[in-house]
Amino acid sequence: MTTATATAPPAGSSGLESGAPRRGLASRVVDKLGSGAVQVVMIVLGLFWLVPTLGLLVVSLRTNQVNSAEGWWTIFTKPAELTIQNYGNLLGGGFSASFWNTVAITVPTTVLVIGIAAMAGYAFAWMDFPGRDVAFLVVVGLLIVPVQIALIPIASFYGSTGIFGSILGVVLFHVAFGLPFAIFLLRNFFVGIPGSLLEAARMDGASEWKIFVSVVFPLGKPAIASLGIFQFLWVWNDMLIALVFADTGNQPMTKYLQSQMRQFGSNTDILSSGAFMSLIIPLVLFFAFQRYFVQGMMAGSVK
């Protein structure tokens, strides 16, 4: 009479090894559904995310009377209601000047913040100088300073120097309050660069400026691109600083649209077309640099 003996499942079988990590619920669901189903879900979610933008576009292409009478979704049955008259009226007013004022504020601010922060981040990361750690702690401490407490002192200072209400004053304010976060971000990214690369460049006779331009800056493109996108969006969509420091002749789009709302009330034709024009540039910028943006967001997450 024979007896059955229990044997342990061989390696690679369906049995779980004692030391093997358990897979998460999300990964098991993805395996069950397959990558195709996940892509379909992501496409559906993306379309839902675009619904408000689509609604804003449709409203901007219809007259104020039509928008007051019916919802934007009726355009699918009444496409003849579309018109570009709103954009003609918008560009014929003061919106064009405010658009270029926004460009004149946003572009120099973004360039200055990236340039100064990149150089300062490299100095804090790889250069030894007296008071480096104390200076970096001061920069980190400036991150918690709210913008609101500086409005009155800076306005008084601008008034005494004669730049209150000018584009220069708005740019300088944005640069000053954008630098602490930018320096903190880029310094932490530059620290992760292998020191052997910098030492090899120094042994070849490269100066610190040459190392920064030829080694550090190219390697930091993902983080710099992410910072540039964030800084551009912060300044492009800002209204508080514009309301305080920009006069009527130098007002950006946000202040212009706010003044239109206050003056005419429910003029959705002007406000919707102006709002859609103001978001076109950020959307183009984001999609143009999304590869660098994703790399910058993932930088440092995998060792």
Coordinates of C-alpha atoms in Angstrom, one line a residue:
M1 CA 0.0 0.0 0.0
T2 CA 1.5 3.3 -1.1
T3 CA 1.1 6.6 0.7
A4 CA 0.9 10.0 -1.0
T5 CA 3.5 12.5 -0.1
A6 CA 3.0 16.2 -0.3
T7 CA 5.5 18.1 -2.3
A8 CA 6.2 21.8 -2.3
P9 CA 5.3 23.6 -5.5
P10 CA 8.3 24.2 -7.7
A11 CA 9.8 27.6 -8.2
G12 CA 7.9 29.6 -10.8
S13 CA 4.6 27.9 -10.1
S14 CA 1.4 29.6 -9.0
G15 CA 2.3 29.3 -5.3
L16 CA 3.5 32.5 -3.7
E17 CA 7.0 32.4 -2.2
S18 CA 7.3 33.5 1.3
G19 CA 9.7 36.3 0.5
A20 CA 8.0 37.5 -2.7
P21 CA 6.3 40.9 -2.4
R22 CA 2.6 41.0 -2.9
R23 CA 1.4 42.9 -5.9
G24 CA -0.9 45.8 -5.4
L25 CA -4.6 45.8 -6.3
A26 CA -4.2 48.4 -9.0
S27 CA -1.5 46.3 -10.9
R28 CA -3.7 43.2 -10.7
V29 CA -6.7 45.1 -12.1
V30 CA -4.6 46.4 -14.9
D31 CA -3.4 42.9 -15.8
K32 CA -6.9 41.7 -15.8
L33 CA -8.3 44.4 -18.0
G34 CA -5.4 44.8 -20.3
S35 CA -3.6 47.9 -21.5
G36 CA -6.2 48.5 -24.2
A37 CA -9.0 48.9 -21.7
V38 CA -6.9 51.2 -19.6
Q39 CA -6.2 53.4 -22.7
V40 CA -9.9 53.6 -23.4
V41 CA -10.6 54.7 -19.8
M42 CA -7.8 57.3 -20.0
I43 CA -9.2 58.7 -23.3
V44 CA -12.7 59.0 -21.8
L45 CA -11.3 60.8 -18.8
G46 CA -9.3 63.1 -21.0
L47 CA -12.4 63.9 -23.1
F48 CA -14.4 64.7 -19.9
W49 CA -11.5 67.0 -18.8
L50 CA -11.8 68.9 -22.1
V51 CA -15.5 69.4 -21.8
P52 CA -15.3 72.8 -20.0
T53 CA -12.8 74.0 -22.6
L54 CA -15.1 72.9 -25.4
G55 CA -18.0 74.7 -23.7
L56 CA -15.9 77.9 -23.4
L57 CA -15.0 77.8 -27.1
V58 CA -18.6 77.3 -28.2
V59 CA -19.8 80.2 -25.9
S60 CA -17.1 82.4 -27.4
L61 CA -18.4 81.6 -30.9
R62 CA -22.0 82.6 -30.3
T63 CA -23.7 85.9 -29.6
N64 CA -24.6 87.0 -26.2
Q65 CA -28.4 86.7 -27.0
V66 CA -28.0 83.1 -28.0
N67 CA -25.9 82.2 -25.0
S68 CA -28.5 83.8 -22.7
A69 CA -31.3 81.8 -24.3
E70 CA -29.9 78.3 -24.5
G71 CA -27.0 76.1 -23.3
W72 CA -23.8 75.7 -25.3
W73 CA -24.5 72.0 -26.0
T74 CA -27.3 72.9 -28.4
I75 CA -24.6 73.8 -30.9
F76 CA -24.6 70.2 -32.1
T77 CA -28.1 70.7 -33.5
K78 CA -27.7 74.4 -34.5
P79 CA -24.2 74.8 -36.0
A80 CA -25.3 77.9 -37.9
E81 CA -25.2 79.9 -34.6
L82 CA -21.4 79.9 -34.7
T83 CA -19.8 83.3 -35.5
I84 CA -16.4 85.0 -35.1
Q85 CA -17.9 88.3 -34.4
N86 CA -17.0 88.2 -30.7
Y87 CA -13.3 87.8 -31.6
G88 CA -13.5 90.7 -34.0
N89 CA -15.1 92.9 -31.3
L90 CA -12.5 91.7 -28.8
L91 CA -9.5 92.4 -30.9
G92 CA -10.9 95.8 -31.9
G93 CA -11.0 97.0 -28.3
G94 CA -8.2 97.1 -25.8
F95 CA -7.6 93.4 -25.6
S96 CA -4.8 93.4 -28.1
A97 CA -2.7 95.9 -26.1
S98 CA -3.4 93.9 -22.9
F99 CA -2.3 90.7 -24.7
W100 CA 1.1 92.2 -25.6
N101 CA 1.4 93.6 -22.1
T102 CA 1.0 90.1 -20.8
V103 CA 3.7 88.8 -23.1
A104 CA 6.0 91.7 -22.1
I105 CA 5.5 90.7 -18.4
T106 CA 5.5 86.9 -18.6
V107 CA 8.4 86.3 -21.0
P108 CA 11.1 88.4 -19.3
T109 CA 10.0 87.2 -15.9
T110 CA 10.3 83.5 -16.9
V111 CA 13.7 84.1 -18.6
L112 CA 15.1 86.0 -15.6
V113 CA 13.8 83.5 -13.0
I114 CA 15.2 80.5 -14.9
G115 CA 18.6 82.2 -15.6
I116 CA 19.2 83.5 -12.1
A117 CA 17.8 80.4 -10.3
A118 CA 19.9 78.1 -12.5
M119 CA 23.1 79.9 -11.7
A120 CA 22.3 80.2 -8.0
G121 CA 21.2 76.6 -7.8
Y122 CA 24.5 75.5 -9.3
A123 CA 26.4 77.7 -6.8
F124 CA 24.5 76.3 -3.8
A125 CA 24.9 72.7 -5.0
W126 CA 28.6 72.5 -6.2
M127 CA 30.5 75.7 -5.1
D128 CA 32.0 76.4 -1.7
F129 CA 31.8 79.9 -0.5
P130 CA 31.5 81.5 2.9
G131 CA 27.9 81.5 4.3
R132 CA 26.6 79.2 1.6
D133 CA 24.4 77.1 4.0
V134 CA 23.1 80.2 5.8
A135 CA 22.2 81.8 2.5
F136 CA 20.4 78.7 1.3
L137 CA 18.4 78.5 4.6
V138 CA 17.4 82.2 4.0
V139 CA 16.2 81.2 0.5
V140 CA 14.2 78.3 1.9
G141 CA 12.7 80.6 4.6
L142 CA 11.5 83.0 1.9
L143 CA 9.3 80.3 0.5
I144 CA 6.9 80.8 3.4
V145 CA 6.6 84.6 3.0
P146 CA 3.1 85.4 1.6
V147 CA 2.9 87.8 -1.3
Q148 CA 0.2 89.8 0.4
I149 CA 2.4 91.2 3.2
A150 CA 4.8 92.7 0.6
L151 CA 2.2 94.6 -1.5
I152 CA 2.1 97.8 0.6
P153 CA 5.9 98.1 1.3
I154 CA 6.8 97.4 -2.4
A155 CA 4.1 99.8 -3.6
S156 CA 5.6 102.5 -1.4
F157 CA 9.1 101.7 -2.7
Y158 CA 7.9 101.7 -6.3
G159 CA 6.2 105.1 -5.8
S160 CA 9.4 106.6 -4.5
T161 CA 11.5 105.2 -7.4
G162 CA 8.9 106.1 -10.1
I163 CA 8.2 102.6 -11.5
F164 CA 4.8 102.2 -9.9
G165 CA 2.3 101.2 -12.5
S166 CA 4.9 100.2 -15.1
I167 CA 5.6 96.8 -16.6
L168 CA 9.1 96.9 -15.1
G169 CA 7.6 97.0 -11.6
V170 CA 5.4 94.0 -12.3
V171 CA 8.3 92.0 -13.7
L172 CA 10.6 92.8 -10.8
F173 CA 7.9 91.8 -8.3
H174 CA 7.3 88.4 -10.0
V175 CA 11.0 87.7 -10.3
A176 CA 11.6 88.5 -6.6
F177 CA 8.8 86.1 -5.4
G178 CA 9.5 83.5 -8.1
L179 CA 13.2 83.0 -7.3
P180 CA 13.0 81.3 -3.8
F181 CA 11.1 78.3 -5.1
A182 CA 13.1 78.2 -8.4
I183 CA 16.4 78.2 -6.6
F184 CA 15.2 75.5 -4.2
L185 CA 14.0 73.3 -7.0
L186 CA 17.0 73.6 -9.2
R187 CA 19.5 73.3 -6.4
N188 CA 18.0 70.0 -5.3
F189 CA 18.0 68.8 -8.9
F190 CA 21.6 69.8 -9.5
V191 CA 22.8 68.0 -6.4
G192 CA 21.8 64.7 -8.0
I193 CA 24.3 65.2 -10.9
P194 CA 27.3 62.9 -10.5
G195 CA 30.2 64.7 -9.1
S196 CA 32.6 62.7 -11.3
L197 CA 31.3 64.6 -14.4
L198 CA 32.2 67.9 -12.8
E199 CA 35.6 66.7 -11.6
A200 CA 36.4 65.4 -15.0
A201 CA 35.6 68.8 -16.5
R202 CA 37.7 70.6 -13.9
M203 CA 40.6 68.3 -14.7
D204 CA 40.3 69.2 -18.3
G205 CA 40.7 72.9 -17.4
A206 CA 37.1 74.0 -17.6
S207 CA 36.1 77.0 -15.5
E208 CA 33.0 77.0 -13.3
W209 CA 31.1 79.0 -15.9
K210 CA 32.1 76.5 -18.6
I211 CA 31.0 73.6 -16.4
F212 CA 27.7 75.3 -15.8
V213 CA 27.0 76.0 -19.4
S214 CA 28.3 72.8 -21.0
V215 CA 27.5 70.2 -18.3
V216 CA 25.1 71.3 -15.6
F217 CA 22.6 73.3 -17.7
P218 CA 22.1 70.6 -20.4
L219 CA 21.6 67.9 -17.8
G220 CA 19.1 70.1 -16.0
K221 CA 16.9 70.7 -19.0
P222 CA 14.0 68.5 -17.6
A223 CA 13.8 70.4 -14.3
I224 CA 14.4 73.7 -16.0
A225 CA 11.6 73.1 -18.5
S226 CA 9.2 72.1 -15.7
L227 CA 10.1 75.2 -13.8
G228 CA 9.7 77.3 -16.9
I229 CA 6.2 76.0 -17.5
F230 CA 5.1 76.6 -13.9
Q231 CA 6.6 80.1 -13.8
F232 CA 5.0 81.0 -17.1
L233 CA 1.6 79.8 -16.1
W234 CA 1.8 81.6 -12.7
V235 CA 2.7 84.9 -14.2
W236 CA 0.4 84.6 -17.3
N237 CA -2.7 83.9 -15.1
D238 CA -1.8 86.3 -12.3
M239 CA -4.3 89.0 -11.5
L240 CA -3.4 90.2 -7.9
I241 CA -0.1 91.7 -8.8
A242 CA -1.5 93.2 -11.9
L243 CA -4.4 94.8 -10.0
V244 CA -1.9 96.4 -7.5
F245 CA 1.1 97.4 -9.6
A246 CA -0.1 97.8 -13.3
D247 CA -1.9 100.9 -14.4
T248 CA -4.5 101.0 -17.2
G249 CA -2.0 101.5 -19.9
N250 CA 0.1 98.5 -18.9
Q251 CA -2.6 96.1 -17.7
P252 CA -2.3 92.5 -18.7
M253 CA -5.2 90.4 -20.0
T254 CA -6.4 89.3 -16.5
K255 CA -6.9 92.9 -15.4
Y256 CA -8.5 93.8 -18.7
L257 CA -11.0 91.0 -18.5
Q258 CA -11.7 91.9 -14.8
S259 CA -12.4 95.5 -15.8
Q260 CA -14.8 94.4 -18.5
M261 CA -16.7 92.3 -16.1
R262 CA -17.0 95.2 -13.7
Q263 CA -18.1 97.6 -16.4
F264 CA -20.6 95.6 -18.4
G265 CA -21.7 92.9 -16.0
S266 CA -22.8 89.8 -17.9
N267 CA -21.1 90.4 -21.3
T268 CA -20.3 86.7 -21.8
D269 CA -19.4 87.2 -25.4
I270 CA -16.4 89.4 -24.5
L271 CA -15.4 87.5 -21.4
S272 CA -15.6 84.0 -23.0
S273 CA -13.7 85.0 -26.1
G274 CA -11.1 86.8 -24.0
A275 CA -10.7 83.9 -21.6
F276 CA -10.3 81.4 -24.5
M277 CA -7.6 83.6 -26.1
S278 CA -5.8 83.8 -22.8
L279 CA -5.6 80.0 -22.4
I280 CA -4.4 79.3 -26.0
I281 CA -0.8 80.2 -25.3
P282 CA -0.4 78.1 -22.1
L283 CA -2.0 75.1 -23.8
V284 CA 0.4 75.4 -26.8
L285 CA 3.4 75.8 -24.4
F286 CA 2.4 72.8 -22.3
F287 CA 1.9 70.4 -25.3
A288 CA 5.1 71.7 -26.9
F289 CA 7.2 70.9 -23.8
Q290 CA 5.2 68.1 -22.2
R291 CA 8.1 65.6 -22.8
Y292 CA 10.4 67.7 -20.7
F293 CA 7.7 68.4 -18.2
V294 CA 7.1 64.7 -17.5
Q295 CA 10.9 64.1 -17.3
G296 CA 11.2 66.9 -14.8
M297 CA 8.3 65.6 -12.7
M298 CA 9.8 62.1 -12.6
A299 CA 13.4 63.3 -12.0
G300 CA 14.7 61.8 -8.8
S301 CA 11.9 59.4 -8.3
V302 CA 13.9 56.4 -9.6
K303 CA 17.4 55.7 -8.3

